C-alpha cells in the first residue's frame, strides 16, 4: 500500500458527497438495469444452490422465470441502499471526528454506511428475493408472479419476520443481513480505496467513471466469492425446505444439514455465476 502524507484524497474533507436525489435515481437505474440484464446468470446460480439440484430445479429451461419480481424490487431496493449509504457517509465521518473514533480512517465510514444501507435495502430486497427464488426453482404454487406472492403470503413460518402478517415474505431476513453486511464490509472499502490509490497514482483528484466502475467490479468479485457460503444458506432458507420436503428451522439448521448430508463443498455452490454476476454488476 502506497501512503501519501500530503494526499488530500485521503482527507475526509475532500470526499465528494453525492446529493440524496442523485444517489436515489442513480441507484435505482443501476439496480434495475443490472438485475434485468443479468437475470439469467442469477437464475443459474439459484438453481445450482437449490436443494433439488440444478436440473430438477429447471436446468436452463424458463431461465427468465421470476424476472417480474426482480424488476419490481430492484429499483426501490438499490435506490434505498445508495441513498442511505451516501447520506450516512458524512454523518458517520462527522461522528468519527467528533468522538475521535478512527478519525484518520475514512474507510470506516464507508463500511458503517454500507452496513446501514444494506439493513435498509433488505426491507425491500428480502420479499422480492423470496418470491424470485421460488419462481426460479419452480416451487409449488409458483406458476405466476401473483400465485407465488399468494402462496408465500399464506405461509405461516415461525422463523419468518412477523409471519402472521407477511407470511413467508421475510423468511431469511436475518441471514440476508448476515450475508449483505460482510459483503459491504469487504466490497466498499476495497472500492473506495482503489479509487483513492488509482487517482493518486495518476496525480489526479479522482478517477474517471470507467475507472471507478472497474474498482467496483474488483471489489464486488472479491466480496462475492468470500460470501458465497452465506449466500447458499440464504437461498436454502428462503426456499424453505430441503429436497425431501423437510422445512428448515433457521440458518444454523441449514448449515448443519448441508454439512451432514451433502458436504462442505455444497457451501460453494454457484460461486462461478455469483462472482460473474456481481463483478459485472459492480462495473455498472
PDB file of C-alpha atoms in Angstrom, residues 18-209:
ATOM      1  CA  UNK A  18     -23.380  12.675  -3.671  1.00  0.00           C
ATOM      2  CA  UNK A  19     -26.713  14.517  -3.305  1.00  0.00           C
ATOM      3  CA  UNK A  20     -29.607  12.425  -1.982  1.00  0.00           C
ATOM      4  CA  UNK A  21     -31.773  12.665  -5.112  1.00  0.00           C
ATOM      5  CA  UNK A  22     -28.841  11.844  -7.380  1.00  0.00           C
ATOM      6  CA  UNK A  23     -27.972   8.774  -5.319  1.00  0.00           C
ATOM      7  CA  UNK A  24     -31.632   7.731  -5.269  1.00  0.00           C
ATOM      8  CA  UNK A  25     -32.118   7.944  -9.035  1.00  0.00           C
ATOM      9  CA  UNK A  26     -28.698   6.593  -9.984  1.00  0.00           C
ATOM     10  CA  UNK A  27     -29.006   3.681  -7.572  1.00  0.00           C
ATOM     11  CA  UNK A  28     -32.473   2.790  -8.831  1.00  0.00           C
ATOM     12  CA  UNK A  29     -31.483   2.911 -12.500  1.00  0.00           C
ATOM     13  CA  UNK A  30     -28.270   0.951 -11.939  1.00  0.00           C
ATOM     14  CA  UNK A  31     -30.030  -1.687  -9.825  1.00  0.00           C
ATOM     15  CA  UNK A  32     -32.823  -2.259 -12.323  1.00  0.00           C
ATOM     16  CA  UNK A  33     -30.552  -2.435 -15.372  1.00  0.00           C
ATOM     17  CA  UNK A  34     -28.176  -4.893 -13.679  1.00  0.00           C
ATOM     18  CA  UNK A  35     -30.872  -7.169 -12.259  1.00  0.00           C
ATOM     19  CA  UNK A  36     -32.791  -7.392 -15.530  1.00  0.00           C
ATOM     20  CA  UNK A  37     -29.807  -7.716 -17.879  1.00  0.00           C
ATOM     21  CA  UNK A  38     -28.027 -10.325 -15.763  1.00  0.00           C
ATOM     22  CA  UNK A  39     -31.107 -12.193 -14.562  1.00  0.00           C
ATOM     23  CA  UNK A  40     -30.292 -15.472 -16.383  1.00  0.00           C
ATOM     24  CA  UNK A  41     -26.963 -15.687 -14.520  1.00  0.00           C
ATOM     25  CA  UNK A  42     -28.768 -15.213 -11.222  1.00  0.00           C
ATOM     26  CA  UNK A  43     -31.246 -17.956 -12.141  1.00  0.00           C
ATOM     27  CA  UNK A  44     -28.407 -20.390 -12.871  1.00  0.00           C
ATOM     28  CA  UNK A  45     -26.819 -19.520  -9.526  1.00  0.00           C
ATOM     29  CA  UNK A  46     -30.069 -20.019  -7.603  1.00  0.00           C
ATOM     30  CA  UNK A  47     -30.762 -23.375  -9.262  1.00  0.00           C
ATOM     31  CA  UNK A  48     -27.234 -24.566  -8.516  1.00  0.00           C
ATOM     32  CA  UNK A  49     -27.827 -23.732  -4.843  1.00  0.00           C
ATOM     33  CA  UNK A  50     -31.287 -25.309  -4.691  1.00  0.00           C
ATOM     34  CA  UNK A  51     -31.587 -28.479  -2.567  1.00  0.00           C
ATOM     35  CA  UNK A  52     -33.306 -30.182  -5.525  1.00  0.00           C
ATOM     36  CA  UNK A  53     -30.255 -29.624  -7.706  1.00  0.00           C
ATOM     37  CA  UNK A  54     -29.740 -27.716 -10.938  1.00  0.00           C
ATOM     38  CA  UNK A  55     -31.605 -29.993 -13.355  1.00  0.00           C
ATOM     39  CA  UNK A  56     -34.531 -30.760 -11.053  1.00  0.00           C
ATOM     40  CA  UNK A  57     -34.988 -27.020 -10.439  1.00  0.00           C
ATOM     41  CA  UNK A  58     -35.345 -26.356 -14.155  1.00  0.00           C
ATOM     42  CA  UNK A  59     -31.846 -26.505 -15.631  1.00  0.00           C
ATOM     43  CA  UNK A  60     -31.695 -23.971 -18.442  1.00  0.00           C
ATOM     44  CA  UNK A  61     -35.451 -24.052 -19.048  1.00  0.00           C
ATOM     45  CA  UNK A  62     -37.503 -20.991 -18.157  1.00  0.00           C
ATOM     46  CA  UNK A  63     -34.363 -19.013 -17.446  1.00  0.00           C
ATOM     47  CA  UNK A  64     -36.359 -15.791 -17.062  1.00  0.00           C
ATOM     48  CA  UNK A  65     -38.873 -17.128 -14.541  1.00  0.00           C
ATOM     49  CA  UNK A  66     -39.159 -14.601 -11.712  1.00  0.00           C
ATOM     50  CA  UNK A  67     -37.845 -11.619 -13.656  1.00  0.00           C
ATOM     51  CA  UNK A  68     -41.006  -9.681 -12.800  1.00  0.00           C
ATOM     52  CA  UNK A  69     -40.259  -9.951  -9.083  1.00  0.00           C
ATOM     53  CA  UNK A  70     -36.643  -8.949  -9.658  1.00  0.00           C
ATOM     54  CA  UNK A  71     -37.636  -5.919 -11.745  1.00  0.00           C
ATOM     55  CA  UNK A  72     -40.250  -4.811  -9.221  1.00  0.00           C
ATOM     56  CA  UNK A  73     -37.865  -4.886  -6.277  1.00  0.00           C
ATOM     57  CA  UNK A  74     -34.532  -3.891  -7.788  1.00  0.00           C
ATOM     58  CA  UNK A  75     -35.172  -0.177  -8.292  1.00  0.00           C
ATOM     59  CA  UNK A  76     -36.544   0.610  -4.801  1.00  0.00           C
ATOM     60  CA  UNK A  77     -34.006  -1.712  -3.151  1.00  0.00           C
ATOM     61  CA  UNK A  78     -30.985  -0.242  -4.924  1.00  0.00           C
ATOM     62  CA  UNK A  79     -32.282   3.312  -4.582  1.00  0.00           C
ATOM     63  CA  UNK A  80     -32.821   2.809  -0.856  1.00  0.00           C
ATOM     64  CA  UNK A  81     -29.330   1.394  -0.398  1.00  0.00           C
ATOM     65  CA  UNK A  82     -27.452   4.105  -2.286  1.00  0.00           C
ATOM     66  CA  UNK A  83     -29.452   6.985  -0.823  1.00  0.00           C
ATOM     67  CA  UNK A  84     -28.934   5.714   2.740  1.00  0.00           C
ATOM     68  CA  UNK A  85     -25.266   4.918   2.020  1.00  0.00           C
ATOM     69  CA  UNK A  86     -24.477   8.368   0.610  1.00  0.00           C
ATOM     70  CA  UNK A  87     -26.500  10.134   3.302  1.00  0.00           C
ATOM     71  CA  UNK A  88     -24.821   8.165   6.100  1.00  0.00           C
ATOM     72  CA  UNK A  89     -21.203   8.681   4.983  1.00  0.00           C
ATOM     73  CA  UNK A  90     -20.818  12.351   6.001  1.00  0.00           C
ATOM     74  CA  UNK A  91     -22.756  11.734   9.217  1.00  0.00           C
ATOM     75  CA  UNK A  92     -20.529   8.823  10.202  1.00  0.00           C
ATOM     76  CA  UNK A  93     -17.384  10.803   9.282  1.00  0.00           C
ATOM     77  CA  UNK A  94     -18.611  13.674  11.424  1.00  0.00           C
ATOM     78  CA  UNK A  95     -19.202  11.325  14.359  1.00  0.00           C
ATOM     79  CA  UNK A  96     -15.724   9.818  13.895  1.00  0.00           C
ATOM     80  CA  UNK A  97     -14.108  13.252  14.108  1.00  0.00           C
ATOM     81  CA  UNK A  98     -16.295  14.466  16.959  1.00  0.00           C
ATOM     82  CA  UNK A  99     -15.646  11.465  19.198  1.00  0.00           C
ATOM     83  CA  UNK A 100     -12.157  10.614  17.955  1.00  0.00           C
ATOM     84  CA  UNK A 101     -13.131   7.150  16.709  1.00  0.00           C
ATOM     85  CA  UNK A 102     -10.662   6.125  13.977  1.00  0.00           C
ATOM     86  CA  UNK A 103     -10.752   9.716  12.734  1.00  0.00           C
ATOM     87  CA  UNK A 104      -7.830   9.050  10.371  1.00  0.00           C
ATOM     88  CA  UNK A 105      -9.564   6.075   8.750  1.00  0.00           C
ATOM     89  CA  UNK A 106     -12.194   7.257   6.228  1.00  0.00           C
ATOM     90  CA  UNK A 107     -12.795   3.663   5.140  1.00  0.00           C
ATOM     91  CA  UNK A 108     -14.538   3.080   8.481  1.00  0.00           C
ATOM     92  CA  UNK A 109     -17.303   5.451   7.418  1.00  0.00           C
ATOM     93  CA  UNK A 110     -17.648   3.524   4.155  1.00  0.00           C
ATOM     94  CA  UNK A 111     -18.050   0.210   5.987  1.00  0.00           C
ATOM     95  CA  UNK A 112     -20.515   1.512   8.570  1.00  0.00           C
ATOM     96  CA  UNK A 113     -22.550   3.435   5.998  1.00  0.00           C
ATOM     97  CA  UNK A 114     -22.697   0.434   3.673  1.00  0.00           C
ATOM     98  CA  UNK A 115     -23.947  -1.741   6.531  1.00  0.00           C
ATOM     99  CA  UNK A 116     -26.675   0.768   7.383  1.00  0.00           C
ATOM    100  CA  UNK A 117     -27.631   0.954   3.713  1.00  0.00           C
ATOM    101  CA  UNK A 118     -27.848  -2.832   3.438  1.00  0.00           C
ATOM    102  CA  UNK A 119     -30.068  -3.119   6.515  1.00  0.00           C
ATOM    103  CA  UNK A 120     -32.477  -0.603   4.966  1.00  0.00           C
ATOM    104  CA  UNK A 121     -32.390  -2.123   1.481  1.00  0.00           C
ATOM    105  CA  UNK A 122     -33.154  -5.613   2.815  1.00  0.00           C
ATOM    106  CA  UNK A 123     -36.604  -4.400   3.859  1.00  0.00           C
ATOM    107  CA  UNK A 124     -37.387  -4.329   0.133  1.00  0.00           C
ATOM    108  CA  UNK A 125     -34.876  -6.873  -1.143  1.00  0.00           C
ATOM    109  CA  UNK A 126     -35.830  -9.877   1.008  1.00  0.00           C
ATOM    110  CA  UNK A 127     -39.515 -10.162  -0.019  1.00  0.00           C
ATOM    111  CA  UNK A 128     -38.618  -9.908  -3.703  1.00  0.00           C
ATOM    112  CA  UNK A 129     -35.801 -12.438  -3.238  1.00  0.00           C
ATOM    113  CA  UNK A 130     -38.168 -14.938  -1.606  1.00  0.00           C
ATOM    114  CA  UNK A 131     -40.687 -14.648  -4.436  1.00  0.00           C
ATOM    115  CA  UNK A 132     -37.985 -14.667  -7.120  1.00  0.00           C
ATOM    116  CA  UNK A 133     -36.230 -17.743  -5.722  1.00  0.00           C
ATOM    117  CA  UNK A 134     -39.495 -19.687  -5.563  1.00  0.00           C
ATOM    118  CA  UNK A 135     -40.232 -18.905  -9.217  1.00  0.00           C
ATOM    119  CA  UNK A 136     -36.680 -19.580 -10.376  1.00  0.00           C
ATOM    120  CA  UNK A 137     -36.698 -23.067  -8.839  1.00  0.00           C
ATOM    121  CA  UNK A 138     -40.240 -23.926  -9.985  1.00  0.00           C
ATOM    122  CA  UNK A 139     -41.525 -24.292  -6.429  1.00  0.00           C
ATOM    123  CA  UNK A 140     -45.088 -25.453  -5.822  1.00  0.00           C
ATOM    124  CA  UNK A 141     -47.608 -22.678  -6.453  1.00  0.00           C
ATOM    125  CA  UNK A 142     -45.154 -20.500  -8.397  1.00  0.00           C
ATOM    126  CA  UNK A 143     -46.782 -20.628 -11.836  1.00  0.00           C
ATOM    127  CA  UNK A 144     -47.176 -16.836 -11.996  1.00  0.00           C
ATOM    128  CA  UNK A 145     -45.962 -13.857 -10.013  1.00  0.00           C
ATOM    129  CA  UNK A 146     -49.406 -13.348  -8.479  1.00  0.00           C
ATOM    130  CA  UNK A 147     -49.784 -17.009  -7.488  1.00  0.00           C
ATOM    131  CA  UNK A 148     -46.290 -17.053  -5.982  1.00  0.00           C
ATOM    132  CA  UNK A 149     -46.949 -13.974  -3.846  1.00  0.00           C
ATOM    133  CA  UNK A 150     -50.265 -15.517  -2.723  1.00  0.00           C
ATOM    134  CA  UNK A 151     -48.546 -18.798  -1.825  1.00  0.00           C
ATOM    135  CA  UNK A 152     -45.756 -17.087   0.122  1.00  0.00           C
ATOM    136  CA  UNK A 153     -48.203 -14.854   1.994  1.00  0.00           C
ATOM    137  CA  UNK A 154     -50.194 -17.940   3.004  1.00  0.00           C
ATOM    138  CA  UNK A 155     -47.141 -19.494   4.657  1.00  0.00           C
ATOM    139  CA  UNK A 156     -47.081 -19.037   8.425  1.00  0.00           C
ATOM    140  CA  UNK A 157     -43.454 -19.906   9.070  1.00  0.00           C
ATOM    141  CA  UNK A 158     -42.292 -19.414  12.638  1.00  0.00           C
ATOM    142  CA  UNK A 159     -38.798 -18.396  11.514  1.00  0.00           C
ATOM    143  CA  UNK A 160     -40.084 -15.572   9.302  1.00  0.00           C
ATOM    144  CA  UNK A 161     -40.337 -11.958  10.495  1.00  0.00           C
ATOM    145  CA  UNK A 162     -43.952 -11.235  11.597  1.00  0.00           C
ATOM    146  CA  UNK A 163     -45.196 -14.258   9.646  1.00  0.00           C
ATOM    147  CA  UNK A 164     -48.736 -13.666  10.895  1.00  0.00           C
ATOM    148  CA  UNK A 165     -48.808 -10.515   8.750  1.00  0.00           C
ATOM    149  CA  UNK A 166     -46.260 -11.045   5.971  1.00  0.00           C
ATOM    150  CA  UNK A 167     -46.370 -14.835   5.732  1.00  0.00           C
ATOM    151  CA  UNK A 168     -43.046 -16.100   4.413  1.00  0.00           C
ATOM    152  CA  UNK A 169     -42.087 -12.850   2.662  1.00  0.00           C
ATOM    153  CA  UNK A 170     -39.395 -12.075   5.229  1.00  0.00           C
ATOM    154  CA  UNK A 171     -38.114 -15.621   5.593  1.00  0.00           C
ATOM    155  CA  UNK A 172     -34.339 -15.366   5.596  1.00  0.00           C
ATOM    156  CA  UNK A 173     -34.143 -11.677   6.536  1.00  0.00           C
ATOM    157  CA  UNK A 174     -31.566 -12.359   9.248  1.00  0.00           C
ATOM    158  CA  UNK A 175     -29.259 -14.488   7.118  1.00  0.00           C
ATOM    159  CA  UNK A 176     -29.594 -11.984   4.272  1.00  0.00           C
ATOM    160  CA  UNK A 177     -28.264  -9.279   6.588  1.00  0.00           C
ATOM    161  CA  UNK A 178     -25.534 -11.682   7.686  1.00  0.00           C
ATOM    162  CA  UNK A 179     -24.581 -12.011   4.022  1.00  0.00           C
ATOM    163  CA  UNK A 180     -25.007  -8.409   2.916  1.00  0.00           C
ATOM    164  CA  UNK A 181     -23.181  -6.701   5.780  1.00  0.00           C
ATOM    165  CA  UNK A 182     -19.943  -8.737   5.420  1.00  0.00           C
ATOM    166  CA  UNK A 183     -20.283  -8.269   1.659  1.00  0.00           C
ATOM    167  CA  UNK A 184     -20.485  -4.495   2.103  1.00  0.00           C
ATOM    168  CA  UNK A 185     -17.654  -4.505   4.649  1.00  0.00           C
ATOM    169  CA  UNK A 186     -15.449  -6.180   2.034  1.00  0.00           C
ATOM    170  CA  UNK A 187     -16.611  -4.541  -1.188  1.00  0.00           C
ATOM    171  CA  UNK A 188     -16.960  -0.859  -0.349  1.00  0.00           C
ATOM    172  CA  UNK A 189     -13.643  -0.279   1.438  1.00  0.00           C
ATOM    173  CA  UNK A 190     -11.892  -2.007  -1.492  1.00  0.00           C
ATOM    174  CA  UNK A 191     -13.902   0.072  -3.944  1.00  0.00           C
ATOM    175  CA  UNK A 192     -13.258   3.379  -2.188  1.00  0.00           C
ATOM    176  CA  UNK A 193      -9.577   2.638  -1.523  1.00  0.00           C
ATOM    177  CA  UNK A 194      -8.887   1.547  -5.096  1.00  0.00           C
ATOM    178  CA  UNK A 195     -10.353   4.823  -6.340  1.00  0.00           C
ATOM    179  CA  UNK A 196      -8.141   6.851  -3.996  1.00  0.00           C
ATOM    180  CA  UNK A 197      -4.965   4.918  -4.866  1.00  0.00           C
ATOM    181  CA  UNK A 198      -5.651   4.950  -8.612  1.00  0.00           C
ATOM    182  CA  UNK A 199      -6.344   8.684  -8.584  1.00  0.00           C
ATOM    183  CA  UNK A 200      -3.164   9.322  -6.578  1.00  0.00           C
ATOM    184  CA  UNK A 201      -1.139   7.134  -8.971  1.00  0.00           C
ATOM    185  CA  UNK A 202      -2.338   9.267 -11.870  1.00  0.00           C
ATOM    186  CA  UNK A 203      -1.794  12.518  -9.981  1.00  0.00           C
ATOM    187  CA  UNK A 204      -5.487  13.388 -10.186  1.00  0.00           C
ATOM    188  CA  UNK A 205      -8.132  14.276  -7.642  1.00  0.00           C
ATOM    189  CA  UNK A 206     -10.464  11.481  -8.729  1.00  0.00           C
ATOM    190  CA  UNK A 207     -10.692   8.608 -11.195  1.00  0.00           C
ATOM    191  CA  UNK A 208     -12.764   8.571 -14.363  1.00  0.00           C
ATOM    192  CA  UNK A 209     -16.220   6.932 -14.377  1.00  0.00           C
TER     193      UNK A 209
END
